[in-house]
Amino acid sequence: MGQPFAMAQPLTGWLLLSMSIWADKRALSAQVADTLGISHKTWETGLPKRPEKFRRAMESVDSHIDAAIGQSTLECAARRKRAQTRAMQSLSEDSTALPCVFFHQTLGIAGGDALENLAIRIDEISLAILKHRRRQDEIPSLIVDAVVQMDVIPAGSVAVTSSLDPGLDATLMLMARLDRDIAAKICRDDGKISSLFGFLVNMSHADSGRNARHRLLNLYYALAIMASGRGLPEEAPSIRELEDTLLGGPPASGGQSWIVRWRTKGKRLLLEDVETISTHVENTKSVSVDVDHLFRLLWLMAQFWETIEVGGPQAVLRAGERYRTWWNAMSSPGRKESDPSHQYWKIFQPHA
């Protein structure tokens, strides 16, 4: 982008890529330009070069973050504010260096205290890589050691691996912690917990058609049914059942179903589509569930796993096994791990 420094911090590639694959890239670029308070034409040539324009762009970013904080829950807003403070402190110390706060600003604000602290620690490892204070071959052990030292997993419960990219390993670990935090909030049975994000991961070599997006829509359907207070069916929903439950019916134009186009990847499932779905579900729910927040997170997780799917079934299997290793090594106070017993959840098997 014409900048004298890197635009992405180490270890963030997988998460950055997964955040973009379902998006309209022109719209994403325009959104970034709007956040910076500059024209799209200026943004295409990089950040403003003149100090005064650069300062105003950073102030615009601050205003954007402040607006997001104002729309967040009190807990999430406090975490956003801490991440913003870290970024500003980093820039004040060295305005030419990339502030390594990406994990804190994304996954780190979405769960509990342990997740936030883990995200900060991974950011610190990322900074050590950027500053050439650590060798590349040290990174896998640094990630595992950090999680052990923070008492998130017992020593020896997760082996150091050199067969996965360390950025992928760190992302899987943070997602597993977020998975537990979110599942603990929505599980009706206070004594049990099961992985929610794991349903998105197809661990079958044979059935490549059951992709993360296909699974996401079936998961949305189940959560919508539960939020409405109804009982789950025993079989996977039909296209019409998905349309009625998630969208209020088929397209008024009589054209091809959006559900079909999303599942076959003929159409991107954009954030605005997720907002449409969550708004409809929100209007029909009868129990207290933050549908919008939950559906957004699941959408991001599905994007991530679809990125892994590009590598084929073996890549998904390896990443899924590692994800389950991290999830199993962690704990949720007062909860016992237990797979859901209802017949509906069997449509996702085998999953991570």
GROMACS .gro file of N, CA and C in nm, residues 73-188:
model
  348
   73THR      N    1  -2.168  -0.410   2.449
   73THR     CA    2  -2.204  -0.434   2.588
   73THR      C    3  -2.098  -0.369   2.675
   74LEU      N    4  -2.127  -0.347   2.802
   74LEU     CA    5  -2.032  -0.282   2.892
   74LEU      C    6  -1.902  -0.361   2.901
   75GLU      N    7  -1.913  -0.494   2.907
   75GLU     CA    8  -1.794  -0.579   2.917
   75GLU      C    9  -1.709  -0.570   2.791
   76CYS      N   10  -1.774  -0.582   2.675
   76CYS     CA   11  -1.701  -0.576   2.548
   76CYS      C   12  -1.644  -0.436   2.526
   77ALA      N   13  -1.719  -0.332   2.566
   77ALA     CA   14  -1.672  -0.195   2.549
   77ALA      C   15  -1.544  -0.171   2.629
   78ALA      N   16  -1.539  -0.226   2.749
   78ALA     CA   17  -1.419  -0.209   2.832
   78ALA      C   18  -1.298  -0.276   2.767
   79ARG      N   19  -1.321  -0.392   2.706
   79ARG     CA   20  -1.210  -0.462   2.638
   79ARG      C   21  -1.167  -0.385   2.513
   80ARG      N   22  -1.263  -0.334   2.437
   80ARG     CA   23  -1.230  -0.252   2.319
   80ARG      C   24  -1.145  -0.132   2.360
   81LYS      N   25  -1.184  -0.068   2.470
   81LYS     CA   26  -1.113   0.050   2.515
   81LYS      C   27  -0.970   0.016   2.555
   82ARG      N   28  -0.951  -0.097   2.622
   82ARG     CA   29  -0.815  -0.139   2.660
   82ARG      C   30  -0.731  -0.168   2.536
   83ALA      N   31  -0.791  -0.230   2.437
   83ALA     CA   32  -0.718  -0.259   2.313
   83ALA      C   33  -0.681  -0.130   2.241
   84GLN      N   34  -0.774  -0.035   2.240
   84GLN     CA   35  -0.747   0.094   2.178
   84GLN      C   36  -0.633   0.166   2.250
   85THR      N   37  -0.634   0.162   2.382
   85THR     CA   38  -0.528   0.227   2.461
   85THR      C   39  -0.392   0.166   2.430
   86ARG      N   40  -0.388   0.032   2.417
   86ARG     CA   41  -0.262  -0.035   2.383
   86ARG      C   42  -0.212   0.010   2.246
   87ALA      N   43  -0.304   0.023   2.150
   87ALA     CA   44  -0.265   0.065   2.015
   87ALA      C   45  -0.209   0.207   2.016
   88MET      N   46  -0.277   0.297   2.087
   88MET     CA   47  -0.231   0.435   2.092
   88MET      C   48  -0.098   0.447   2.165
   89GLN      N   49  -0.080   0.368   2.269
   89GLN     CA   50   0.047   0.370   2.342
   89GLN      C   51   0.161   0.321   2.253
   90SER      N   52   0.133   0.217   2.175
   90SER     CA   53   0.235   0.164   2.084
   90SER      C   54   0.273   0.268   1.980
   91LEU      N   55   0.174   0.337   1.925
   91LEU     CA   56   0.202   0.439   1.824
   91LEU      C   57   0.277   0.559   1.882
   92SER      N   58   0.247   0.592   2.009
   92SER     CA   59   0.317   0.704   2.072
   92SER      C   60   0.463   0.671   2.097
   93GLU      N   61   0.493   0.543   2.119
   93GLU     CA   62   0.631   0.501   2.143
   93GLU      C   63   0.710   0.496   2.013
   94ASP      N   64   0.644   0.458   1.903
   94ASP     CA   65   0.711   0.452   1.773
   94ASP      C   66   0.606   0.462   1.664
   95SER      N   67   0.591   0.582   1.608
   95SER     CA   68   0.487   0.606   1.508
   95SER      C   69   0.517   0.541   1.374
   96THR      N   70   0.639   0.489   1.356
   96THR     CA   71   0.675   0.425   1.229
   96THR      C   72   0.659   0.273   1.234
   97ALA      N   73   0.633   0.220   1.354
   97ALA     CA   74   0.622   0.074   1.370
   97ALA      C   75   0.476   0.031   1.376
   98LEU      N   76   0.450  -0.087   1.328
   98LEU     CA   77   0.316  -0.144   1.330
   98LEU      C   78   0.277  -0.180   1.474
   99PRO      N   79   0.166  -0.127   1.526
   99PRO     CA   80   0.123  -0.166   1.661
   99PRO      C   81   0.067  -0.308   1.660
  100CYS      N   82   0.125  -0.396   1.739
  100CYS     CA   83   0.082  -0.537   1.741
  100CYS      C   84  -0.028  -0.555   1.846
  101VAL      N   85  -0.151  -0.524   1.806
  101VAL     CA   86  -0.267  -0.536   1.895
  101VAL      C   87  -0.384  -0.606   1.825
  102PHE      N   88  -0.357  -0.670   1.711
  102PHE     CA   89  -0.464  -0.724   1.628
  102PHE      C   90  -0.547  -0.830   1.701
  103PHE      N   91  -0.482  -0.925   1.768
  103PHE     CA   92  -0.557  -1.031   1.835
  103PHE      C   93  -0.640  -0.975   1.951
  104HIS      N   94  -0.584  -0.877   2.020
  104HIS     CA   95  -0.658  -0.813   2.129
  104HIS      C   96  -0.781  -0.742   2.074
  105GLN      N   97  -0.767  -0.673   1.961
  105GLN     CA   98  -0.876  -0.594   1.905
  105GLN      C   99  -0.985  -0.677   1.840
  106THR      N  100  -0.957  -0.803   1.809
  106THR     CA  101  -1.055  -0.888   1.740
  106THR      C  102  -1.108  -0.997   1.834
  107LEU      N  103  -1.043  -1.109   1.840
  107LEU     CA  104  -1.088  -1.219   1.925
  107LEU      C  105  -1.083  -1.182   2.073
  108GLY      N  106  -0.986  -1.100   2.111
  108GLY     CA  107  -0.965  -1.069   2.252
  108GLY      C  108  -1.076  -0.992   2.319
  109ILE      N  109  -1.162  -0.925   2.242
  109ILE     CA  110  -1.270  -0.847   2.303
  109ILE      C  111  -1.400  -0.925   2.310
  110ALA      N  112  -1.402  -1.047   2.254
  110ALA     CA  113  -1.529  -1.118   2.234
  110ALA      C  114  -1.564  -1.217   2.342
  111GLY      N  115  -1.472  -1.245   2.437
  111GLY     CA  116  -1.499  -1.345   2.539
  111GLY      C  117  -1.469  -1.295   2.679
  112GLY      N  118  -1.408  -1.383   2.759
  112GLY     CA  119  -1.381  -1.350   2.897
  112GLY      C  120  -1.240  -1.298   2.921
  113ASP      N  121  -1.205  -1.286   3.050
  113ASP     CA  122  -1.075  -1.231   3.087
  113ASP      C  123  -0.960  -1.317   3.038
  114ALA      N  124  -0.974  -1.449   3.051
  114ALA     CA  125  -0.866  -1.538   3.008
  114ALA      C  126  -0.837  -1.521   2.859
  115LEU      N  127  -0.943  -1.509   2.778
  115LEU     CA  128  -0.925  -1.491   2.634
  115LEU      C  129  -0.854  -1.359   2.605
  116GLU      N  130  -0.896  -1.254   2.670
  116GLU     CA  131  -0.833  -1.124   2.648
  116GLU      C  132  -0.685  -1.129   2.682
  117ASN      N  133  -0.651  -1.189   2.794
  117ASN     CA  134  -0.510  -1.198   2.834
  117ASN      C  135  -0.429  -1.286   2.740
  118LEU      N  136  -0.491  -1.392   2.689
  118LEU     CA  137  -0.423  -1.477   2.591
  118LEU      C  138  -0.398  -1.400   2.462
  119ALA      N  139  -0.497  -1.324   2.418
  119ALA     CA  140  -0.482  -1.246   2.295
  119ALA      C  141  -0.368  -1.145   2.308
  120ILE      N  142  -0.360  -1.082   2.423
  120ILE     CA  143  -0.250  -0.986   2.447
  120ILE      C  144  -0.116  -1.058   2.443
  121ARG      N  145  -0.112  -1.176   2.500
  121ARG     CA  146   0.015  -1.252   2.502
  121ARG      C  147   0.055  -1.292   2.360
  122ILE      N  148  -0.039  -1.332   2.278
  122ILE     CA  149  -0.005  -1.367   2.139
  122ILE      C  150   0.039  -1.242   2.064
  123ASP      N  151  -0.023  -1.128   2.092
  123ASP     CA  152   0.023  -1.001   2.033
  123ASP      C  153   0.168  -0.974   2.071
  124GLU      N  154   0.203  -1.003   2.194
  124GLU     CA  155   0.340  -0.979   2.241
  124GLU      C  156   0.439  -1.072   2.171
  125ILE      N  157   0.399  -1.196   2.149
  125ILE     CA  158   0.484  -1.288   2.073
  125ILE      C  159   0.499  -1.238   1.930
  126SER      N  160   0.389  -1.188   1.874
  126SER     CA  161   0.390  -1.132   1.739
  126SER      C  162   0.488  -1.015   1.731
  127LEU      N  163   0.488  -0.930   1.833
  127LEU     CA  164   0.581  -0.816   1.836
  127LEU      C  165   0.726  -0.863   1.844
  128ALA      N  166   0.748  -0.970   1.921
  128ALA     CA  167   0.884  -1.023   1.933
  128ALA      C  168   0.935  -1.074   1.798
  129ILE      N  169   0.845  -1.131   1.719
  129ILE     CA  170   0.882  -1.176   1.584
  129ILE      C  171   0.914  -1.055   1.497
  130LEU      N  172   0.828  -0.954   1.504
  130LEU     CA  173   0.844  -0.835   1.423
  130LEU      C  174   0.977  -0.764   1.453
  131LYS      N  175   1.014  -0.764   1.580
  131LYS     CA  176   1.136  -0.696   1.623
  131LYS      C  177   1.260  -0.786   1.615
  132HIS      N  178   1.242  -0.909   1.563
  132HIS     CA  179   1.351  -1.005   1.548
  132HIS      C  180   1.414  -1.042   1.682
  133ARG      N  181   1.331  -1.045   1.786
  133ARG     CA  182   1.379  -1.084   1.918
  133ARG      C  183   1.366  -1.234   1.939
  134ARG      N  184   1.288  -1.299   1.854
  134ARG     CA  185   1.268  -1.443   1.862
  134ARG      C  186   1.284  -1.505   1.724
  135ARG      N  187   1.342  -1.625   1.723
  135ARG     CA  188   1.356  -1.698   1.598
  135ARG      C  189   1.225  -1.765   1.562
  136GLN      N  190   1.207  -1.789   1.433
  136GLN     CA  191   1.085  -1.854   1.386
  136GLN      C  192   1.065  -1.991   1.448
  137ASP      N  193   1.174  -2.065   1.467
  137ASP     CA  194   1.159  -2.202   1.520
  137ASP      C  195   1.122  -2.204   1.668
  138GLU      N  196   1.127  -2.091   1.735
  138GLU     CA  197   1.088  -2.083   1.875
  138GLU      C  198   0.938  -2.061   1.893
  139ILE      N  199   0.871  -2.013   1.791
  139ILE     CA  200   0.733  -1.966   1.805
  139ILE      C  201   0.635  -2.077   1.850
  140PRO      N  202   0.639  -2.198   1.793
  140PRO     CA  203   0.544  -2.300   1.838
  140PRO      C  204   0.549  -2.327   1.988
  141SER      N  205   0.668  -2.335   2.043
  141SER     CA  206   0.679  -2.361   2.188
  141SER      C  207   0.640  -2.239   2.269
  142LEU      N  208   0.666  -2.119   2.218
  142LEU     CA  209   0.627  -1.998   2.290
  142LEU      C  210   0.475  -1.990   2.305
  143ILE      N  211   0.403  -2.032   2.203
  143ILE     CA  212   0.256  -2.029   2.208
  143ILE      C  213   0.204  -2.123   2.315
  144VAL      N  214   0.250  -2.248   2.313
  144VAL     CA  215   0.204  -2.346   2.413
  144VAL      C  216   0.247  -2.303   2.553
  145ASP      N  217   0.371  -2.260   2.568
  145ASP     CA  218   0.420  -2.219   2.699
  145ASP      C  219   0.340  -2.103   2.757
  146ALA      N  220   0.301  -2.009   2.670
  146ALA     CA  221   0.223  -1.894   2.716
  146ALA      C  222   0.089  -1.937   2.774
  147VAL      N  223   0.022  -2.032   2.708
  147VAL     CA  224  -0.109  -2.079   2.754
  147VAL      C  225  -0.096  -2.154   2.886
  148VAL      N  226   0.012  -2.230   2.900
  148VAL     CA  227   0.038  -2.302   3.026
  148VAL      C  228   0.068  -2.204   3.138
  149GLN      N  229   0.156  -2.108   3.111
  149GLN     CA  230   0.196  -2.011   3.213
  149GLN      C  231   0.079  -1.927   3.263
  150MET      N  232  -0.022  -1.910   3.180
  150MET     CA  233  -0.139  -1.832   3.220
  150MET      C  234  -0.247  -1.919   3.284
  151ASP      N  235  -0.212  -2.047   3.312
  151ASP     CA  236  -0.302  -2.142   3.380
  151ASP      C  237  -0.432  -2.166   3.304
  152VAL      N  238  -0.425  -2.157   3.171
  152VAL     CA  239  -0.543  -2.186   3.090
  152VAL      C  240  -0.550  -2.335   3.057
  153ILE      N  241  -0.435  -2.400   3.047
  153ILE     CA  242  -0.428  -2.545   3.027
  153ILE      C  243  -0.322  -2.603   3.121
  154PRO      N  244  -0.334  -2.730   3.159
  154PRO     CA  245  -0.230  -2.793   3.242
  154PRO      C  246  -0.104  -2.820   3.161
  155ALA      N  247   0.010  -2.817   3.226
  155ALA     CA  248   0.136  -2.849   3.159
  155ALA      C  249   0.130  -2.989   3.102
  156GLY      N  250   0.176  -3.006   2.979
  156GLY     CA  251   0.179  -3.137   2.914
  156GLY      C  252   0.050  -3.178   2.847
  157SER      N  253  -0.054  -3.097   2.858
  157SER     CA  254  -0.183  -3.136   2.799
  157SER      C  255  -0.189  -3.109   2.649
  158VAL      N  256  -0.107  -3.018   2.600
  158VAL     CA  257  -0.101  -2.987   2.456
  158VAL      C  258   0.046  -2.991   2.414
  159ALA      N  259   0.077  -3.078   2.319
  159ALA     CA  260   0.215  -3.090   2.272
  159ALA      C  261   0.250  -2.978   2.176
  160VAL      N  262   0.375  -2.937   2.179
  160VAL     CA  263   0.424  -2.840   2.081
  160VAL      C  264   0.426  -2.907   1.944
  161THR      N  265   0.379  -2.837   1.842
  161THR     CA  266   0.378  -2.894   1.708
  161THR      C  267   0.451  -2.804   1.610
  162SER      N  268   0.528  -2.865   1.524
  162SER     CA  269   0.595  -2.791   1.417
  162SER      C  270   0.531  -2.821   1.282
  163SER      N  271   0.425  -2.903   1.282
  163SER     CA  272   0.360  -2.942   1.157
  163SER      C  273   0.251  -2.845   1.114
  164LEU      N  274   0.215  -2.749   1.201
  164LEU     CA  275   0.118  -2.646   1.167
  164LEU      C  276   0.185  -2.510   1.169
  165ASP      N  277   0.140  -2.423   1.081
  165ASP     CA  278   0.187  -2.286   1.086
  165ASP      C  279   0.155  -2.229   1.224
  166PRO      N  280   0.251  -2.164   1.292
  166PRO     CA  281   0.224  -2.114   1.427
  166PRO      C  282   0.113  -2.010   1.435
  167GLY      N  283   0.094  -1.933   1.328
  167GLY     CA  284  -0.017  -1.838   1.326
  167GLY      C  285  -0.150  -1.910   1.328
  168LEU      N  286  -0.158  -2.023   1.257
  168LEU     CA  287  -0.279  -2.104   1.257
  168LEU      C  288  -0.300  -2.165   1.395
  169ASP      N  289  -0.192  -2.216   1.455
  169ASP     CA  290  -0.203  -2.278   1.587
  169ASP      C  291  -0.252  -2.178   1.691
  170ALA      N  292  -0.196  -2.057   1.689
  170ALA     CA  293  -0.237  -1.953   1.784
  170ALA      C  294  -0.384  -1.917   1.765
  171THR      N  295  -0.427  -1.908   1.640
  171THR     CA  296  -0.566  -1.873   1.611
  171THR      C  297  -0.661  -1.982   1.657
  172LEU      N  298  -0.624  -2.108   1.634
  172LEU     CA  299  -0.706  -2.220   1.681
  172LEU      C  300  -0.720  -2.217   1.833
  173MET      N  301  -0.611  -2.186   1.902
  173MET     CA  302  -0.613  -2.181   2.048
  173MET      C  303  -0.708  -2.072   2.098
  174LEU      N  304  -0.697  -1.952   2.041
  174LEU     CA  305  -0.782  -1.841   2.084
  174LEU      C  306  -0.929  -1.870   2.053
  175MET      N  307  -0.954  -1.932   1.938
  175MET     CA  308  -1.092  -1.965   1.903
  175MET      C  309  -1.151  -2.070   1.998
  176ALA      N  310  -1.068  -2.164   2.040
  176ALA     CA  311  -1.116  -2.266   2.134
  176ALA      C  312  -1.156  -2.203   2.266
  177ARG      N  313  -1.078  -2.105   2.312
  177ARG     CA  314  -1.112  -2.036   2.437
  177ARG      C  315  -1.241  -1.955   2.420
  178LEU      N  316  -1.255  -1.888   2.307
  178LEU     CA  317  -1.377  -1.812   2.279
  178LEU      C  318  -1.497  -1.906   2.269
  179ASP      N  319  -1.478  -2.020   2.207
  179ASP     CA  320  -1.583  -2.121   2.194
  179ASP      C  321  -1.637  -2.157   2.331
  180ARG      N  322  -1.547  -2.184   2.424
  180ARG     CA  323  -1.590  -2.220   2.560
  180ARG      C  324  -1.665  -2.105   2.628
  181ASP      N  325  -1.614  -1.983   2.610
  181ASP     CA  326  -1.678  -1.868   2.673
  181ASP      C  327  -1.820  -1.849   2.622
  182ILE      N  328  -1.837  -1.861   2.489
  182ILE     CA  329  -1.969  -1.841   2.429
  182ILE      C  330  -2.063  -1.956   2.464
  183ALA      N  331  -2.013  -2.080   2.457
  183ALA     CA  332  -2.096  -2.197   2.486
  183ALA      C  333  -2.147  -2.195   2.630
  184ALA      N  334  -2.062  -2.147   2.721
  184ALA     CA  335  -2.102  -2.142   2.863
  184ALA      C  336  -2.219  -2.045   2.884
  185LYS      N  337  -2.228  -1.944   2.797
  185LYS     CA  338  -2.335  -1.845   2.810
  185LYS      C  339  -2.469  -1.895   2.755
  186ILE      N  340  -2.463  -1.979   2.653
  186ILE     CA  341  -2.589  -2.016   2.587
  186ILE      C  342  -2.638  -2.156   2.622
  187CYS      N  343  -2.553  -2.240   2.683
  187CYS     CA  344  -2.597  -2.375   2.720
  187CYS      C  345  -2.707  -2.366   2.826
  188ARG      N  346  -2.820  -2.426   2.799
  188ARG     CA  347  -2.931  -2.420   2.895
  188ARG      C  348  -2.903  -2.504   3.018
   0.00000   0.00000   0.00000
